[in-house]
Structure formats: structure tokens, C-alpha cells
mmCIF file of C-alpha atoms and ligand atoms in Angstrom:
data_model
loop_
_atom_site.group_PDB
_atom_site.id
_atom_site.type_symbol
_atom_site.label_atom_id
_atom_site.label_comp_id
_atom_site.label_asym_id
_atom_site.label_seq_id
_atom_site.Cartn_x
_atom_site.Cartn_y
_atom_site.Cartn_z
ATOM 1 C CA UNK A 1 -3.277 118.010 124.857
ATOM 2 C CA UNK A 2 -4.265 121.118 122.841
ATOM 3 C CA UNK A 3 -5.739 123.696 125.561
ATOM 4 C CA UNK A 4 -7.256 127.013 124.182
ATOM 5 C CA UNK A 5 -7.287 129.449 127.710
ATOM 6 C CA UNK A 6 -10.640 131.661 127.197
ATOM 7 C CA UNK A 7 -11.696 134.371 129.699
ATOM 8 C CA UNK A 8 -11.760 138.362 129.540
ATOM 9 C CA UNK A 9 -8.333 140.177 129.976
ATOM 10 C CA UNK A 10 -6.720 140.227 133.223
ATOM 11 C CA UNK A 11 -8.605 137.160 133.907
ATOM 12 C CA UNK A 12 -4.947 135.265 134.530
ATOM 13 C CA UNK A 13 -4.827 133.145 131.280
ATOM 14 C CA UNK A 14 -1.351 134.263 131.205
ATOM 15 C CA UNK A 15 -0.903 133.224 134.954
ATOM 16 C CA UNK A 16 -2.370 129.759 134.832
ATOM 17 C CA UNK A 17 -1.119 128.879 131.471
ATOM 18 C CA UNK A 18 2.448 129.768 132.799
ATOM 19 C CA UNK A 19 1.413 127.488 135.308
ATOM 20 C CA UNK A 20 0.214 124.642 133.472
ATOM 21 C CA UNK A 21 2.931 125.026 131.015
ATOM 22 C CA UNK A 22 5.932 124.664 134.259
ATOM 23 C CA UNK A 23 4.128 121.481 135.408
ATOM 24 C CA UNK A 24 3.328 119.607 131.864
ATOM 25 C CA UNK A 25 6.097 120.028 129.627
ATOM 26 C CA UNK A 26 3.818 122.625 127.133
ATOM 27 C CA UNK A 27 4.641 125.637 124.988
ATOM 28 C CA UNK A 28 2.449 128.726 125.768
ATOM 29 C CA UNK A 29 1.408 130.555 122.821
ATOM 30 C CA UNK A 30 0.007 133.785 123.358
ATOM 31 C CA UNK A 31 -1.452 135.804 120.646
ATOM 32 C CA UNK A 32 -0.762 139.214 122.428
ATOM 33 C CA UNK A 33 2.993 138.411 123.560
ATOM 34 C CA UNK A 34 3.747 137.425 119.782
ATOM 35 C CA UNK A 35 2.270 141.163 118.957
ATOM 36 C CA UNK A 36 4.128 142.467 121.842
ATOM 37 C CA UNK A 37 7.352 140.902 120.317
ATOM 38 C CA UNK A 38 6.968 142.112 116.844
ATOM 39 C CA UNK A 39 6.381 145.787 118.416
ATOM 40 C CA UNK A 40 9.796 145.257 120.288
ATOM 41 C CA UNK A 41 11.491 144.121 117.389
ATOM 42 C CA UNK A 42 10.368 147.363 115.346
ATOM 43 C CA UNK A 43 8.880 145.251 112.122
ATOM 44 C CA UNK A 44 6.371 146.808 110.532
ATOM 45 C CA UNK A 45 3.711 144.582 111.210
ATOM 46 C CA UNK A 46 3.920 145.343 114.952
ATOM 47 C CA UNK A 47 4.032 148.925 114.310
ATOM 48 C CA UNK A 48 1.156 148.704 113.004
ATOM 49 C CA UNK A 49 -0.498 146.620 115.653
ATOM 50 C CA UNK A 50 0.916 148.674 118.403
ATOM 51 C CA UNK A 51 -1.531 151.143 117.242
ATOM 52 C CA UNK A 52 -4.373 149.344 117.960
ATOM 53 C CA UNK A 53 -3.230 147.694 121.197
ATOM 54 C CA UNK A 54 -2.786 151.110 122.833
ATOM 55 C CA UNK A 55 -6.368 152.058 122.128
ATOM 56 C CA UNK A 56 -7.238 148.039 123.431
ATOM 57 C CA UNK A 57 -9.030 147.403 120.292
ATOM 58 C CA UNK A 58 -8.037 144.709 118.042
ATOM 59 C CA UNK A 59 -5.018 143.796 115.455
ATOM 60 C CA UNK A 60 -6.442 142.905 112.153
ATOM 61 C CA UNK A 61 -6.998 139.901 111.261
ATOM 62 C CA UNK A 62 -4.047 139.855 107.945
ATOM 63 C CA UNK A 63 -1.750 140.382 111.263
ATOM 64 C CA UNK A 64 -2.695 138.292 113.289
ATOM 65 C CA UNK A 65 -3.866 135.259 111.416
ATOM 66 C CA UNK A 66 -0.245 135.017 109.593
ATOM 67 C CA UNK A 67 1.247 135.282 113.030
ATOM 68 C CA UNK A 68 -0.543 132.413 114.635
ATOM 69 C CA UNK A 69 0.422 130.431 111.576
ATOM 70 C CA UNK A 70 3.594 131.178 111.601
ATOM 71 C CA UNK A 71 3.930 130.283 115.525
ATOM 72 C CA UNK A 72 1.766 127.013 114.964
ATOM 73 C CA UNK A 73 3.670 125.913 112.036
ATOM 74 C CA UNK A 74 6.770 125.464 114.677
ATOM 75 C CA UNK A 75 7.637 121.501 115.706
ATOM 76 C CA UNK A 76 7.665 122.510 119.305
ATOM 77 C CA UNK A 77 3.986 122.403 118.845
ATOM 78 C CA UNK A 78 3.595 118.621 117.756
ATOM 79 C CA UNK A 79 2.509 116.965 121.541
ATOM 80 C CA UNK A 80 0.317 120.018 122.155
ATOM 81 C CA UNK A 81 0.447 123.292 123.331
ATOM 82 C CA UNK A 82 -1.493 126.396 125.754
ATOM 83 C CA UNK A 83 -3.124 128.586 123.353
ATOM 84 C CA UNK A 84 -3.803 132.378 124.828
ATOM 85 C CA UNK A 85 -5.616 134.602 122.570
ATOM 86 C CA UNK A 86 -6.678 133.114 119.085
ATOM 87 C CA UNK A 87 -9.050 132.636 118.079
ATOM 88 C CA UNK A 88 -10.643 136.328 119.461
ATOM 89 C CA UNK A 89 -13.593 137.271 117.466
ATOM 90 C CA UNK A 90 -16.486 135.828 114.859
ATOM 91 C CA UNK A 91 -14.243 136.280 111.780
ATOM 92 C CA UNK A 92 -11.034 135.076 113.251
ATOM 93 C CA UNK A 93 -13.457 131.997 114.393
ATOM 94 C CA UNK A 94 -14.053 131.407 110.453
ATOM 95 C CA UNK A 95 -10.531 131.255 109.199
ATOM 96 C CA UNK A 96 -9.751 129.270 112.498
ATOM 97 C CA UNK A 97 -12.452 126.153 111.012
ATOM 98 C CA UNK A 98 -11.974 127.238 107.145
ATOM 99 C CA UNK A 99 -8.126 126.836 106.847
ATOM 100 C CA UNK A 100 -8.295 124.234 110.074
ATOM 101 C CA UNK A 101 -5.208 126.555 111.545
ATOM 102 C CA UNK A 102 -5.023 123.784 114.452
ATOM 103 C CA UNK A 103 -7.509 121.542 116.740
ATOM 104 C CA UNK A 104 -8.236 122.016 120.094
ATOM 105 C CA UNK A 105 -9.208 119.567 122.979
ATOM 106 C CA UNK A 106 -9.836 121.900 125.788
ATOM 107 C CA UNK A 107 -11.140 125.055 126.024
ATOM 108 C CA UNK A 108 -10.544 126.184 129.571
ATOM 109 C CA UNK A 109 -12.948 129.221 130.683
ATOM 110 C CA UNK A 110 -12.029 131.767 133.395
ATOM 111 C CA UNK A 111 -14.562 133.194 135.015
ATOM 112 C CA UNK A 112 -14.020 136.532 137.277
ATOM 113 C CA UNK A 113 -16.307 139.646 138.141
ATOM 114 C CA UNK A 114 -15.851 143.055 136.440
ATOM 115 C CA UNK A 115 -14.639 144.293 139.783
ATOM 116 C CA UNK A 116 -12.352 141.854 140.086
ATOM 117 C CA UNK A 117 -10.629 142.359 136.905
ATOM 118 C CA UNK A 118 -10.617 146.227 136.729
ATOM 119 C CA UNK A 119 -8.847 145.905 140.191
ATOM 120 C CA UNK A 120 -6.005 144.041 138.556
ATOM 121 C CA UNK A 121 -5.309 145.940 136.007
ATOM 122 C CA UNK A 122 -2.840 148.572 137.261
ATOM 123 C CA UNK A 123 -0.473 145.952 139.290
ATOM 124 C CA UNK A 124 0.015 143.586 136.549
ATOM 125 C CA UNK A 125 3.823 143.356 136.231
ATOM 126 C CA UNK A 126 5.623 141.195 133.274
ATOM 127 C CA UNK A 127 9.461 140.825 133.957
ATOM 128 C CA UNK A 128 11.145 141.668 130.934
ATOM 129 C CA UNK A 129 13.162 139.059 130.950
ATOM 130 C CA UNK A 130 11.609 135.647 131.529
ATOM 131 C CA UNK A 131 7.927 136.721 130.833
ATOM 132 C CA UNK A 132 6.794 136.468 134.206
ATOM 133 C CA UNK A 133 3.562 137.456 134.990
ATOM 134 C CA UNK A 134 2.810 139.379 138.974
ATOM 135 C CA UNK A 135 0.361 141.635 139.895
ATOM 136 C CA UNK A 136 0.867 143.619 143.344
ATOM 137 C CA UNK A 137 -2.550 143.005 144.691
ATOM 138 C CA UNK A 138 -0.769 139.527 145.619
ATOM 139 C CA UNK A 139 1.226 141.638 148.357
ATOM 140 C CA UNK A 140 4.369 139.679 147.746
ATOM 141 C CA UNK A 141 6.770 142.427 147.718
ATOM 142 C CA UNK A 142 8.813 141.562 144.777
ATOM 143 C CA UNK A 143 10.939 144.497 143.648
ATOM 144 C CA UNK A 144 12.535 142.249 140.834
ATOM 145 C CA UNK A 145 11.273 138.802 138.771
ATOM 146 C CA UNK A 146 11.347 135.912 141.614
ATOM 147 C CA UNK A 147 12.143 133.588 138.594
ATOM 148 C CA UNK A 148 15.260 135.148 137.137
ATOM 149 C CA UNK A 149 16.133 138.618 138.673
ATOM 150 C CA UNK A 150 14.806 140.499 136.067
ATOM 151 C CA UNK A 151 13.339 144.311 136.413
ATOM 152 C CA UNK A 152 9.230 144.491 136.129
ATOM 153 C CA UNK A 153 7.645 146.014 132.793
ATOM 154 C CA UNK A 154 4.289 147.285 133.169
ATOM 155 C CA UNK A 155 2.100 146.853 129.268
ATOM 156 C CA UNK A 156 1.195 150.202 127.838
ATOM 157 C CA UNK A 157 -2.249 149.033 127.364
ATOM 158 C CA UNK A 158 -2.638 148.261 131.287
ATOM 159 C CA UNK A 159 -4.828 151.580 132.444
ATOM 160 C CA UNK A 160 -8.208 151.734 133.551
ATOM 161 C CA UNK A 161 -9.530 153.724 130.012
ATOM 162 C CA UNK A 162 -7.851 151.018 127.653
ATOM 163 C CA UNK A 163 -8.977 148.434 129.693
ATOM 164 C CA UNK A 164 -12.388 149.564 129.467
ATOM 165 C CA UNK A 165 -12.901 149.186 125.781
ATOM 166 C CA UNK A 166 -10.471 145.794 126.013
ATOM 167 C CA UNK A 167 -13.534 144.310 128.145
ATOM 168 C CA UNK A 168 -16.169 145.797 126.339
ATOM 169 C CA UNK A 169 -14.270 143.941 122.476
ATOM 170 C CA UNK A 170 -13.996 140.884 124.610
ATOM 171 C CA UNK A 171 -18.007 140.753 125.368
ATOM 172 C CA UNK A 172 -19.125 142.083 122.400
ATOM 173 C CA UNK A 173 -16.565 139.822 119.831
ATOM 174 C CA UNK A 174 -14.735 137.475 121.916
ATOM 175 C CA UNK A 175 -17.395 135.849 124.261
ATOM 176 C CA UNK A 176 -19.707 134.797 121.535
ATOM 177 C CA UNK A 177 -17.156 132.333 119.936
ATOM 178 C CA UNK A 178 -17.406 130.539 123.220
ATOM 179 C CA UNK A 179 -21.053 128.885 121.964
ATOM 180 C CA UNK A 180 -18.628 127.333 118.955
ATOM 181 C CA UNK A 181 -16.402 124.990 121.153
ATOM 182 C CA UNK A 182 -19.366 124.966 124.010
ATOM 183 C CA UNK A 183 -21.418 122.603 121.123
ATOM 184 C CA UNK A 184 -18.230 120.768 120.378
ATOM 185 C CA UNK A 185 -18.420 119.944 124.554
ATOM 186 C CA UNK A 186 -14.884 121.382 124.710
ATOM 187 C CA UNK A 187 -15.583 124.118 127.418
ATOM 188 C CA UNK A 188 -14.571 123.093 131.066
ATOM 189 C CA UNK A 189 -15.309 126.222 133.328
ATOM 190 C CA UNK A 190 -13.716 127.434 136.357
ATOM 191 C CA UNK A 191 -13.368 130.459 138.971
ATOM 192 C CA UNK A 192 -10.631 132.272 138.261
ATOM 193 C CA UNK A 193 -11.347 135.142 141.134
ATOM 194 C CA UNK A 194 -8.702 134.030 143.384
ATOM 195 C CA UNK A 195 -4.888 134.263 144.044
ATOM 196 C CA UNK A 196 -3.020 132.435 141.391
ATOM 197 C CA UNK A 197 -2.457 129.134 143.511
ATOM 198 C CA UNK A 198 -5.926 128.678 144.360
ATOM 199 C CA UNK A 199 -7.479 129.567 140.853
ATOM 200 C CA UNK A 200 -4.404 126.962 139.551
ATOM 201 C CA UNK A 201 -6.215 124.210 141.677
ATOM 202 C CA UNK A 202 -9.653 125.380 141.168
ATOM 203 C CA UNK A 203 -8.843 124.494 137.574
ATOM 204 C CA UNK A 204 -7.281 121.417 137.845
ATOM 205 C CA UNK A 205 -10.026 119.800 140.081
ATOM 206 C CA UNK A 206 -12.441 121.118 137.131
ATOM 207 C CA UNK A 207 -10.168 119.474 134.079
ATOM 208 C CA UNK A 208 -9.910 116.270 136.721
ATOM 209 C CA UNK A 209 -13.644 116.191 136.953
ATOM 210 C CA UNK A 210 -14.506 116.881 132.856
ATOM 211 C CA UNK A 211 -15.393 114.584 130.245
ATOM 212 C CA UNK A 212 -12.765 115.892 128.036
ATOM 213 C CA UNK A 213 -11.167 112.714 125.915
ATOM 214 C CA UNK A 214 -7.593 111.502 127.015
ATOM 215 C CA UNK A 215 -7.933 114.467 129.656
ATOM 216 C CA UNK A 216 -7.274 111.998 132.675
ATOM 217 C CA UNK A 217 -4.506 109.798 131.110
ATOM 218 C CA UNK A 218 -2.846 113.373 130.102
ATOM 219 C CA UNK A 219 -3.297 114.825 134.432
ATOM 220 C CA UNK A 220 -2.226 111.666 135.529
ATOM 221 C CA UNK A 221 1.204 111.495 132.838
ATOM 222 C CA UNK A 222 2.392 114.338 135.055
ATOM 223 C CA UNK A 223 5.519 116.260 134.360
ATOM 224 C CA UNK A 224 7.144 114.869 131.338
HETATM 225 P P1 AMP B 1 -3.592 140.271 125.512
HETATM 226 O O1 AMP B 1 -2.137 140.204 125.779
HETATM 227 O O2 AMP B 1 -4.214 138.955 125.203
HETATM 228 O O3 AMP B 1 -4.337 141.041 126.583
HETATM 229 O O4 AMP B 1 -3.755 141.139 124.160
HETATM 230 C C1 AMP B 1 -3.323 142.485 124.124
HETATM 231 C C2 AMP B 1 -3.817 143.153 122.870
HETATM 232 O O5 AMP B 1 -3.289 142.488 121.723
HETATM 233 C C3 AMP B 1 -5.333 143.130 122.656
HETATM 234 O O6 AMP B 1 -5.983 144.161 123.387
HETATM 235 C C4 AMP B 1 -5.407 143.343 121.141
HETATM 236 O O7 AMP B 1 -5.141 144.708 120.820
HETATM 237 C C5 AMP B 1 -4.214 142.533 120.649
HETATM 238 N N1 AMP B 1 -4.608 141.135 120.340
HETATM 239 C C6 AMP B 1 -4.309 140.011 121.040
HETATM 240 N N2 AMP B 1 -4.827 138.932 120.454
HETATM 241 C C7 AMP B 1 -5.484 139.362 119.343
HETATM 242 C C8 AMP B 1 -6.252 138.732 118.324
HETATM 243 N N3 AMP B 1 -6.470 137.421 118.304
HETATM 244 N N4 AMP B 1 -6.773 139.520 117.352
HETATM 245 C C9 AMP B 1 -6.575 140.842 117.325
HETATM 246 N N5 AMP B 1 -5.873 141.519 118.268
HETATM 247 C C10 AMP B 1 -5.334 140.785 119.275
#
């Protein structure tokens, strides 16, 4: 099962793709982590994208396009895969269908208020070492990652400014793509405003009650 995760940032496609990846056996590729990786690794391609990210606007498409080929061109990706990111705006839409990068089944949709988001923004926490996404609101207490030990990062981009021009690129050039796969009847939605657990089963009772094909067979083959 190919499953694109759509929703504004801080909506918690990271979060429930992490979780959805744990329980079904899938990679999780995400568009912005592959930037993030680059930047870390000091190539000049994430150099250059760190410069954009910082302001929240987006990586051009040259960058990014290669990148999701690159990552999609892996075998890992063969019995499907969470997609997080790509494709993010009108153009990237049109490569996506011209060069047919990949298919996708599922297009899963978080919705959450403005509110909602904005207050998540400044207690997002990735661990540095496994990828694990927290967020303090969730008043667990965790000094260190609960998965491995490892110390908390917080994303340069995560500040109420940035984050305020990263919502206002998603409406403006993510959110219309959505109409593409909506045609294609790809687009189960789903409320994403709650702690992670709840919005994790909120989802599942929404992929469990969609018409997507082989969606059922795939929910009921459990972990694999
Ligand atoms: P994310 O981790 O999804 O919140 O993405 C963080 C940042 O990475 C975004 O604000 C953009 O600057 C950049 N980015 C992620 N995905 C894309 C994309 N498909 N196209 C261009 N820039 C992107």
C-alpha cells in the first residue's frame, strides 16, 4: 500500500506515519527529513536548501525532485511505502504525473485548526538519534528519546514567524493539489486535533471505513 500523508505542518504526518510505519512493516519517506539530512551532511544541495527552510518557504523543485527520485528508486520501496511531503505544490504535482515518479493508493488527510497547530509548534522535539518525533504539550516528561535514549533536537524552522509563512505556502501551493487525488477518490480524511494515540485510531477507523482498493485485505494483513 502506497500512502501519501497530506495535511499542513505540525499536523503530525510525521507522528502517525511513524506510527503506521511500526505497525505495518513500511518505509517512511519524508521529503523534509531527506533535506534535513543533506543539510547535516554539508552537500551542497542541502546548503542550499537550508536557506530556504529557515525562512519556511520552499526547496526548488531541481532539489527536491532529484531527491525523491533518488529515495524512490531504492528496493526497500517495492511493497509500498508512507510518503511525507512530495508532492508539495502545482508544479511539483506536474512532474509527479509527467515522469510518473511513483503511484499512490491513499492519500490520507489531516485535518487540525490553526490554533491547534501554531500551539505545537514550539514543543516539537525530534531525537537525534532514532528520528523520534514528541512534542511537550503531550506532558510526558521525557528528558531523553523513550525509543532509544537519545538527546531531543528542536528544527531550526520550528518558531512561531517561520511557521507562519510555512502555513500560509501550504494553503496557498500545497492544499490545492489535494483536488488532484480527491478526483482520483484517493483522499480518506480524518481529525488529526488530538494526542497522537487517539488521532492514530481516528485514522485507522477512517482507512477501515474507505473505499480505497485492497485497503481492507492490507488492515487486516497486520504486522508483517
Ligand atoms: P517538513 O519537514 O515537511 O515540515 O518540511 C520542512 C521544510 O522542508 C519545508 O518548510 C520546506 O522548506 C522544505 N520542503 C519539504 N518538502 C518540500 C518539497 N516537496 N518541496 C520544496 N520544499 C520542501
Amino acid at each position: 500500500m502506497k500512502f501519501l500523508m497530506f495535511g499542513a505542518p505540525m499536523a503530525g504526518k510525521g507522528t502517525l506515519a511513524g506510527m503506521l510505519s511500526e505497525k505495518y512493516n513500511l518505509p517512511t519517506i519524508s521529503m523534509g527529513d531527506i533535506l534535513r539530512n543533506s543539510i547535516a551532511q554539508g552537500t551542497d544541495e542541502g546548503l542550499l536548501a537550508k536557506s530556504y527552510m529557515d525562512k519556511g518557504e520552499m526547496v526548488p523543485n531541481e532539489v527536491v525532485c532529484a531527491m525523491i527520485k533518488t529515495r524512490l528508486a531504492k528496493p526497500d520501496v517495492a511493497n509500498g511505502f508512507i510518503l511525507d511531503g512530495f508532492p508539495r505544490t502545482p508544479s511539483q504535482l506536474e512532474v509527479f504525473v509527467r515522469e510518473n515518479i511513483t503511484d499512490i493508493d491513499v492519500v490520507v488527510s489531516l485535518e487540525v485548526p490553526y490554533e491547534s497547530l501554531v500551539s505545537r509548534v514550539v514543543g516539537r522535539r525530534t531525537c537525534k538519534d532514532c528520528g523520534y518525533i514528541y512534542n511537550t504539550s503531550w506532558n510526558l516528561g521525557y528528558k531523553v528519546c523513550p525509543k532509544c535514549g537519545g538527546e531531543w533536537s528542536i528544527r531550526s524552522d520550528d518558531n512561531e514567524d517561520t511557521y507562519k509563512t510555512r502555513y500560509n505556502v501550504y494553503i496557498s501551493e500545497t492544499l490545492p493539489i489535494l483536488e488532484y487525488f480527491e478526483k482520483q477518490g484517493k483522499v480518506v480524511k480524518t481529525i488529526g486535533d488530538k494526542a497522537p494515540e487517539q488521532s492514530y485510531t481516528n485514522m485507522m477507523n477512517a482507512l477501515k471505513n474507505s473505499n480505497i482498493p485492497g485497503m481492507k485485505e492490507f488492515l487486516e494483513g497486520g504486522n508483517k
